[in-house]
Short mmCIF file of C-alpha atoms and ligand atoms in Angstrom, two decimals:
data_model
loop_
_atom_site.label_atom_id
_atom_site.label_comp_id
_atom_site.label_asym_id
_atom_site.label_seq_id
_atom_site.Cartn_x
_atom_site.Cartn_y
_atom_site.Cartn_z
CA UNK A 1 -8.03 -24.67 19.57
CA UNK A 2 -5.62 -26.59 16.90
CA UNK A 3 -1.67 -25.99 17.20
CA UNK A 4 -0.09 -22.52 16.12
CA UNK A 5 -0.01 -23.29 12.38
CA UNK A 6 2.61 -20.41 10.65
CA UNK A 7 4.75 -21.87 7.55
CA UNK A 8 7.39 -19.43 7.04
CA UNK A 9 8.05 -20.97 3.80
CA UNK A 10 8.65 -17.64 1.88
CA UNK A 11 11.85 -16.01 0.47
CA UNK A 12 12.72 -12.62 -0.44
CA UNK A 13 12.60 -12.40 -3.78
CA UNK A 14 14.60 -9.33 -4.58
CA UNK A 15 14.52 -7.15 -7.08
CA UNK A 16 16.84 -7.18 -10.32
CA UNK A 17 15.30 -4.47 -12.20
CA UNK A 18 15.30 -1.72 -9.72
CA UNK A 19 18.03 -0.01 -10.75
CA UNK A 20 17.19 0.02 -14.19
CA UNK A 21 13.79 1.46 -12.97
CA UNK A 22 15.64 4.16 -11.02
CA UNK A 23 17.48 5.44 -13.79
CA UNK A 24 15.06 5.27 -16.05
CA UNK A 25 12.75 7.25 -13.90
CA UNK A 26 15.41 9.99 -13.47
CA UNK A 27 16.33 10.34 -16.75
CA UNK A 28 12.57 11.20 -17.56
CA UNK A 29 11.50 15.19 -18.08
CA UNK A 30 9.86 15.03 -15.27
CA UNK A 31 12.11 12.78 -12.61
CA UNK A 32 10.56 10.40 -10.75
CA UNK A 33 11.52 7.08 -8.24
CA UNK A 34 8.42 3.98 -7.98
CA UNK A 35 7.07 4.60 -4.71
CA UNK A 36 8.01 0.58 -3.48
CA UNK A 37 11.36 1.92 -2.59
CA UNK A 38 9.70 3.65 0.40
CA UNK A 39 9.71 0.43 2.04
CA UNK A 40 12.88 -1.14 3.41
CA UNK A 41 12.86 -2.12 7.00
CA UNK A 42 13.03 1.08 8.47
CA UNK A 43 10.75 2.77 5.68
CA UNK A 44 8.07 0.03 7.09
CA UNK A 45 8.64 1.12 10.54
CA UNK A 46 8.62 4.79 9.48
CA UNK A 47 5.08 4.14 7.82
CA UNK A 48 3.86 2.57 10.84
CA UNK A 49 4.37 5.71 13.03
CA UNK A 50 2.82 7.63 9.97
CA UNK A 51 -0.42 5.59 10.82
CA UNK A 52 -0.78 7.01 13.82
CA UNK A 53 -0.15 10.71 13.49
CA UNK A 54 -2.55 12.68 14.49
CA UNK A 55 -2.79 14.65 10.88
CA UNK A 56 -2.91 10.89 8.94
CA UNK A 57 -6.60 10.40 8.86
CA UNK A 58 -6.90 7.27 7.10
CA UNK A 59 -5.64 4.37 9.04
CA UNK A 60 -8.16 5.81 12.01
CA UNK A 61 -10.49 6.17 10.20
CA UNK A 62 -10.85 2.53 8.43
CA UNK A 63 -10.61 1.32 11.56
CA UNK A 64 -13.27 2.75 12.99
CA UNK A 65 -14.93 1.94 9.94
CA UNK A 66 -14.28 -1.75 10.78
CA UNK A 67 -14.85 -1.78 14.41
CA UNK A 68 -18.54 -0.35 13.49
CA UNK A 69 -19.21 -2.66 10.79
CA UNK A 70 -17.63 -5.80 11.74
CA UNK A 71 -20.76 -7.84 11.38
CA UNK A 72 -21.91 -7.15 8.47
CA UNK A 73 -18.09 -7.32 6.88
CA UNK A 74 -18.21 -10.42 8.20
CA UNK A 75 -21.40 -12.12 6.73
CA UNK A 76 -20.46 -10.56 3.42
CA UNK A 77 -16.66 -12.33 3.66
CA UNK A 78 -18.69 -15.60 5.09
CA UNK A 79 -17.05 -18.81 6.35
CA UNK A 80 -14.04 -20.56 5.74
CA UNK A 81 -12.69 -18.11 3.11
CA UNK A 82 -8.82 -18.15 2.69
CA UNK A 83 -8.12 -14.23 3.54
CA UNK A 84 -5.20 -12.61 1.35
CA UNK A 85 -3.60 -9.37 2.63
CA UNK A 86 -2.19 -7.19 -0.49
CA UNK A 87 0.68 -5.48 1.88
CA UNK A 88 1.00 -6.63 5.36
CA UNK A 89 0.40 -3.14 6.80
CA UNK A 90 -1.62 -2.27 9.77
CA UNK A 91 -1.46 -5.18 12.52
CA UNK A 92 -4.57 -3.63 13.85
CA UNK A 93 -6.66 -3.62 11.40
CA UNK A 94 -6.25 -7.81 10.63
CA UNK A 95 -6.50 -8.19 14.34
CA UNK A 96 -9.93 -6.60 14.21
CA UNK A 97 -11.04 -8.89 11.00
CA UNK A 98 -9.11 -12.33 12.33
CA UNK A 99 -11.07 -11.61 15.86
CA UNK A 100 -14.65 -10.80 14.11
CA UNK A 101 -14.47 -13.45 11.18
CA UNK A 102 -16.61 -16.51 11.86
CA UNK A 103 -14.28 -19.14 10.74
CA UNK A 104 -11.60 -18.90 8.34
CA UNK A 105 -9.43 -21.13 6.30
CA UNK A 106 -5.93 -19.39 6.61
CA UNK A 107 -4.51 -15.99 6.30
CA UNK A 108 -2.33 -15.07 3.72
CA UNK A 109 0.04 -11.54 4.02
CA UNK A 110 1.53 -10.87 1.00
CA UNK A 111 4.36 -8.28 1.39
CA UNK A 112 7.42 -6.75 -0.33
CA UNK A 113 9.20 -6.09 2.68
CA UNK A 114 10.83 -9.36 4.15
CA UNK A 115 11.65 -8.54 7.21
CA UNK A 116 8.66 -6.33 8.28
CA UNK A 117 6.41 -9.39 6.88
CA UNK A 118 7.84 -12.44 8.51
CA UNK A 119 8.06 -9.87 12.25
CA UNK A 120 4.45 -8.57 11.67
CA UNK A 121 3.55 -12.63 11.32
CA UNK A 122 4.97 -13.87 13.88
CA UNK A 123 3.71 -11.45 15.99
CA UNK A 124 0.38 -12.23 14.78
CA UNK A 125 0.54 -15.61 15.08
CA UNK A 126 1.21 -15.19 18.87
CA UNK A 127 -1.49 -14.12 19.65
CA UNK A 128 -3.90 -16.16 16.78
CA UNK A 129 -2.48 -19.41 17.71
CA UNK A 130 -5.48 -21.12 16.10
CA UNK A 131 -4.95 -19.24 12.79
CA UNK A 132 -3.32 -20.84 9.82
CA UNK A 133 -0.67 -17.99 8.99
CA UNK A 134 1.03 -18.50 5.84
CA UNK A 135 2.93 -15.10 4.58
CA UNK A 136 4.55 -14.45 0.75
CA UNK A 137 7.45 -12.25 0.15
CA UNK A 138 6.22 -10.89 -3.46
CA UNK A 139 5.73 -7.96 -5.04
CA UNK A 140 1.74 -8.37 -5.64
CA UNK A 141 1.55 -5.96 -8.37
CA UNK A 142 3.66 -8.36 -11.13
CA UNK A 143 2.71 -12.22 -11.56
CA UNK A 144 3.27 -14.79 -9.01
CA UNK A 145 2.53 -17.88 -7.66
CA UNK A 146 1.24 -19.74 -4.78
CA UNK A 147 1.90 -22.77 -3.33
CA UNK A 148 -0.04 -25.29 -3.47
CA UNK A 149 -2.35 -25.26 0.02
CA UNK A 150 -3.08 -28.77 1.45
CA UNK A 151 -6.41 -27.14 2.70
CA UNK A 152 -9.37 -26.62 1.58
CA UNK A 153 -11.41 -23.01 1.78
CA UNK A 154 -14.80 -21.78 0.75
CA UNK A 155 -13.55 -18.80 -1.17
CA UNK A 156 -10.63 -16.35 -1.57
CA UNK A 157 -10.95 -12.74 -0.27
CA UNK A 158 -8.49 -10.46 -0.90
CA UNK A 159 -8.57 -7.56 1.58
CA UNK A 160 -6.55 -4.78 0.23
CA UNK A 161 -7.01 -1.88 3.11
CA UNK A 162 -5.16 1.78 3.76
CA UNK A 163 -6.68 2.85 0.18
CA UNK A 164 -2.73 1.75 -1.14
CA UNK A 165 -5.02 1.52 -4.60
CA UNK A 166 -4.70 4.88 -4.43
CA UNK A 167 -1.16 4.60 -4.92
CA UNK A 168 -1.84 3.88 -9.00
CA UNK A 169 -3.19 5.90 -11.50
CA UNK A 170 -6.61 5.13 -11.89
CA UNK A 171 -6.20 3.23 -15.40
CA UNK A 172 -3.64 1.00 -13.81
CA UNK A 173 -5.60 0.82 -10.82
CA UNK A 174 -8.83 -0.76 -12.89
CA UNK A 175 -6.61 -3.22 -14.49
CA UNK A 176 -4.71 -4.38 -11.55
CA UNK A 177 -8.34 -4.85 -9.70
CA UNK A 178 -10.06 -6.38 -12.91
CA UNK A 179 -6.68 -9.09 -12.64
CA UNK A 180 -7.33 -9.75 -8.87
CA UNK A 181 -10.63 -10.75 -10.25
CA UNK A 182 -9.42 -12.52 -12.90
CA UNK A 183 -6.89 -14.69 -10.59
CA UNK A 184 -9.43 -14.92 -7.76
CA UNK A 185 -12.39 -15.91 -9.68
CA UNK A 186 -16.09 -15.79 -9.75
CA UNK A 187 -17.82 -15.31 -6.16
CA UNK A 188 -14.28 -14.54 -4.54
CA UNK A 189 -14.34 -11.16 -2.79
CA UNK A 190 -12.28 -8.12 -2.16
CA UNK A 191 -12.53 -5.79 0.39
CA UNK A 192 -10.70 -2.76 -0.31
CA UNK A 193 -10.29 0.49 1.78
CA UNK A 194 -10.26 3.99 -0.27
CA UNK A 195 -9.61 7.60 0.65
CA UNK A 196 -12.82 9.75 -0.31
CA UNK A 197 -12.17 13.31 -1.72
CA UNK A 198 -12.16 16.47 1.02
CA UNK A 199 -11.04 19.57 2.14
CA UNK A 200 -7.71 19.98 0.20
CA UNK A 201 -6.49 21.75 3.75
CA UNK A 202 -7.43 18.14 5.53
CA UNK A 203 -5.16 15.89 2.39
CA UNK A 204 -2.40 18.22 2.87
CA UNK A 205 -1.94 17.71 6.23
CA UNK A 206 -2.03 14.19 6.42
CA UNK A 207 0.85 14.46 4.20
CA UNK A 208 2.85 17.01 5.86
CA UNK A 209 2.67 16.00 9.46
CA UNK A 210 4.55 18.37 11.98
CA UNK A 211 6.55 15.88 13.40
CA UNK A 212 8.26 15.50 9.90
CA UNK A 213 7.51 11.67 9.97
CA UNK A 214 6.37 11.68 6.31
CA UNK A 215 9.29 14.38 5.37
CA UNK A 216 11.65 11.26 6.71
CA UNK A 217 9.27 8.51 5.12
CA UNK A 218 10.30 10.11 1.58
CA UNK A 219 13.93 11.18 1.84
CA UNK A 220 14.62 7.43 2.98
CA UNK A 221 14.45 6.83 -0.24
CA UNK A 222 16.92 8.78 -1.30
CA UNK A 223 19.36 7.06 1.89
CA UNK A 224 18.04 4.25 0.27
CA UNK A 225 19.33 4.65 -2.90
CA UNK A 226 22.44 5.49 -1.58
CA UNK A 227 23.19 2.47 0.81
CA UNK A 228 21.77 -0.50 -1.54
CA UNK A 229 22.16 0.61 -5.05
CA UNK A 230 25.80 3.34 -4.56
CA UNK A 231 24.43 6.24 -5.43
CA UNK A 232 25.88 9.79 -3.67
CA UNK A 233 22.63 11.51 -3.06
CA UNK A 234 23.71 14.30 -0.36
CA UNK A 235 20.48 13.83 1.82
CA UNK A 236 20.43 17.26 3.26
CA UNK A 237 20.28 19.22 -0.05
CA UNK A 238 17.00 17.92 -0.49
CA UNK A 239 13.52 18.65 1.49
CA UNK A 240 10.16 16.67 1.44
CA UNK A 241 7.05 18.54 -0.17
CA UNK A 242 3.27 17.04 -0.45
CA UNK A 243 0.71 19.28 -2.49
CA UNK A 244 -2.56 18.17 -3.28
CA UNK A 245 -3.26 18.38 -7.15
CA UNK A 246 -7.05 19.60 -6.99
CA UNK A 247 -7.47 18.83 -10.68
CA UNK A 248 -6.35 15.16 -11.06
CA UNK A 249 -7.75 14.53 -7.45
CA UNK A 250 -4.72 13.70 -6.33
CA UNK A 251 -1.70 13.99 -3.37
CA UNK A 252 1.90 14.30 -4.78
CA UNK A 253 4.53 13.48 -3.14
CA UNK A 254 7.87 15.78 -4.01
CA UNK A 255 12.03 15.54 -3.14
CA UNK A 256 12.75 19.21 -4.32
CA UNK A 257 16.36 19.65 -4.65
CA UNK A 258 17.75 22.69 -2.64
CA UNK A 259 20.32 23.47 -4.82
CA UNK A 260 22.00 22.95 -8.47
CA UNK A 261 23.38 19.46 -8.01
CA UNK A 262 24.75 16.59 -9.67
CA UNK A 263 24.32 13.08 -8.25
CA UNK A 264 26.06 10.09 -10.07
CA UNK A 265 26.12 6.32 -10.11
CA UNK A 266 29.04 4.30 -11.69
CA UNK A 267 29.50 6.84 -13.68
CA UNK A 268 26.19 8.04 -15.03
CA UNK A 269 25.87 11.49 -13.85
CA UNK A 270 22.05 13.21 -13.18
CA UNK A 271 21.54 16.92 -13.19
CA UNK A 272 19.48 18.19 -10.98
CA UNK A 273 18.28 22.24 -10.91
CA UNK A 274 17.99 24.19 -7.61
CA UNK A 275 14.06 23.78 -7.04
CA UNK A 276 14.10 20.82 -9.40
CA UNK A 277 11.86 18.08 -8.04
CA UNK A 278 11.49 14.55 -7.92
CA UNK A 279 7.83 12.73 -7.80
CA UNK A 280 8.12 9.81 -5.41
CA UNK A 281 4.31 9.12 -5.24
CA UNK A 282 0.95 9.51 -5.74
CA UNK A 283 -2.22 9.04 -4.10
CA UNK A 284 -5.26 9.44 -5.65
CA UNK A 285 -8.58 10.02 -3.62
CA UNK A 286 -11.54 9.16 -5.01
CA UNK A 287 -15.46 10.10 -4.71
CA UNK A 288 -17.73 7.09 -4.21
CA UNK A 289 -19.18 7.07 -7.75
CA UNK A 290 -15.72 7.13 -9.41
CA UNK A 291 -13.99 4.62 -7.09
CA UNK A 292 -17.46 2.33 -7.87
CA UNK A 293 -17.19 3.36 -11.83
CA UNK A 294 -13.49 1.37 -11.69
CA UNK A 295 -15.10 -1.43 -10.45
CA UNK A 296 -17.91 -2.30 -11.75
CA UNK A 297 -17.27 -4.01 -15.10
CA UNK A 298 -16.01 -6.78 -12.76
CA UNK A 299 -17.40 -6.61 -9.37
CA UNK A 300 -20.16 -6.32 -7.87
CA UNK A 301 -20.81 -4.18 -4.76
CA UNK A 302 -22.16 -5.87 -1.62
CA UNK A 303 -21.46 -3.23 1.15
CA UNK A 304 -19.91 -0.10 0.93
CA UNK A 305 -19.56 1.39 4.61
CA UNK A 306 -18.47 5.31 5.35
CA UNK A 307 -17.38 7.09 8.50
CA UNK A 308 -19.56 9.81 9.81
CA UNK A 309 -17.70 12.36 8.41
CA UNK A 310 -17.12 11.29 4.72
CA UNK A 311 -13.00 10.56 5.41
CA UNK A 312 -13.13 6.88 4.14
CA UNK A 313 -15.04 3.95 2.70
CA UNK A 314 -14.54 0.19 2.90
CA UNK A 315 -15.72 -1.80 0.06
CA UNK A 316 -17.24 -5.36 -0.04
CA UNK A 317 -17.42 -6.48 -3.88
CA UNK A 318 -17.74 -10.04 -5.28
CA UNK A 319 -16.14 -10.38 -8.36
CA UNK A 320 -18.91 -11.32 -11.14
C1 AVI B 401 0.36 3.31 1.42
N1 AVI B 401 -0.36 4.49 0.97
C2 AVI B 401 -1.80 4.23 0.90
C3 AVI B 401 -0.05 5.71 1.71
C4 AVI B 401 -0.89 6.90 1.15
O1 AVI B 401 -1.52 7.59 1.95
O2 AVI B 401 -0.92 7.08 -0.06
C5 AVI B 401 1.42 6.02 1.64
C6 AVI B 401 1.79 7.32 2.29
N2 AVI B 401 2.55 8.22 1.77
C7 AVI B 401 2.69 9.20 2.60
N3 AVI B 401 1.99 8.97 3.67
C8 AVI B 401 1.43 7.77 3.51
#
């Protein structure tokens, strides 16, 4: 075993156009706030008990999905491959990868939340002492750089878990996977969790939990707002609402306002109707065929593993 190696050589970048973001998306017909706001320190923490909710089927179930497949995940990711995180989310499920991967290069988190990122690192580097650790504080989904590694590795593989591709719609979702090809280049991999189409009965819960962990998840936002950016949002006129958009395949996340209001910000003043609502996020679930049909003009698929019951797949492509 080499010395802990962990270069916490990362700054938080900020981010100067959030407010014009916010405004703009509340001026819109239909409001709406980017779902990145959701994590701040305690929005991170708030996620992580989401995780492990009893309704919340997905983080369980990629696990599982790992622990049965770690083998073959790991001949497809091979050795010495420099392992990117998109979102440093789930300590469990790198711990599963970092302990079944042959021999690796580094690992690289890449994470929008400073503090949760540089915690969940050192943490991990605790108990991977052999592990090169280096983690990014960037916003993955716009350009960045990064820095120059005085290592060497076989090949990059991003592993993008949780099904957080969901998160886009699925235009923007095939371009922002056709540039992680681009950037990564030919025979680099990605290995990239997805939430499979169900029961809408089984979505909604996982979205409503009855220990209102998700119902607090979204109206941090709004607290959010409030404390960083000076807005006057009066929390408890608004109430947290998932429904599952059968059509569009979709879970959307609401803030419905409880009553006629008016919220303002240096000035600017935003109407808001009693029953009025807000669209924080969505997350789009996806059958095999169509998450595969978003892929394929730039990937091709090496493993695709699926619980026993159809919740979840994981996703080994090599970009071609
Ligand atoms: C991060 N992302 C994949 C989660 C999801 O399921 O779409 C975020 C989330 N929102 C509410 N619960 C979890």
């Amino acid at each position: 075993m080499t010395e802990s190696i962990i270069k916490l050589n990362t700054t938080d970048p900020g981010d100067e156009n959030l407010l014009e973001e916010v405004i703009n998306g509340l001026h819109k017909d239909q409001k709406e706030l980017p779902c990145k706001l959701f994590y701040d320190k305690k929005g991170s923490e708030l996620f992580d008990k989401i995780t492990e909710l009893a309704e919340y089927y997905p983080t369980r179930t990629e696990i599982e999905i790992i622990k049965s497949n770690i083998e073959d995940i790991s001949s497809c990711i091979g050795e010495n491959a420099l392992l990117v995180e998109l979102g440093s989310g789930s300590s469990t499920k790198i711990r599963l990868l970092l302990s079944g991967l042959k021999k690796m290069s580094a690992y690289v988190p890449l994470d929008i939340s400073y503090n949760h990122l540089i915690e969940s690192t050192e943490a991990l580097s605790k108990d991977f002492p052999h592990i090169r650790i280096i983690p990014l504080c960037v916003d993955y989904t716009k350009p960045f750089e990064f820095p120059d590694f005085d290592f060497d590795w076989e090949k990059i593989v991003v592993f993008y878990p949780g099904s957080t591709i969901g998160n886009f719609h699925p235009p923007y979702a095939k371009k922002f996977l056709a540039n992680v090809a681009r950037r990564t280049g030919r025979g680099s991999g990605l290995l990239i969790g997805v939430d499979l189409k169900k029961q809408k009965e089984v979505i909604e819960n996982a979205y409503n939990d009855a220990k209102g962990i998700t119902a607090d998840f979204n109206l941090n936002m709004l607290s959010r707002l409030n404390s960083e950016i000076g807005f006057n949002f009066d929390i408890d006129k608004w109430q947290h609402r998932a429904v599952y958009n059968e059509p569009e395949g979709r879970i959307e996340m609401h803030l419905v306002s409880l009553a006629q209001q008016c919220v303002s910000h240096n000035g600017t003043r935003i109407y808001f109707e009693e029953n009025e609502f807000i669209i924080t996020e969505y997350s789009y679930k996806y059958t095999l065929a169509e998450f595969e049909s978003i892929v394929n003009d730039y990937y091709r698929i090496d493993g695709v593993w699926v619980d026993n019951n159809g919740k979840f797949s994981l996703h080994y492509l090599s970009v071609i």
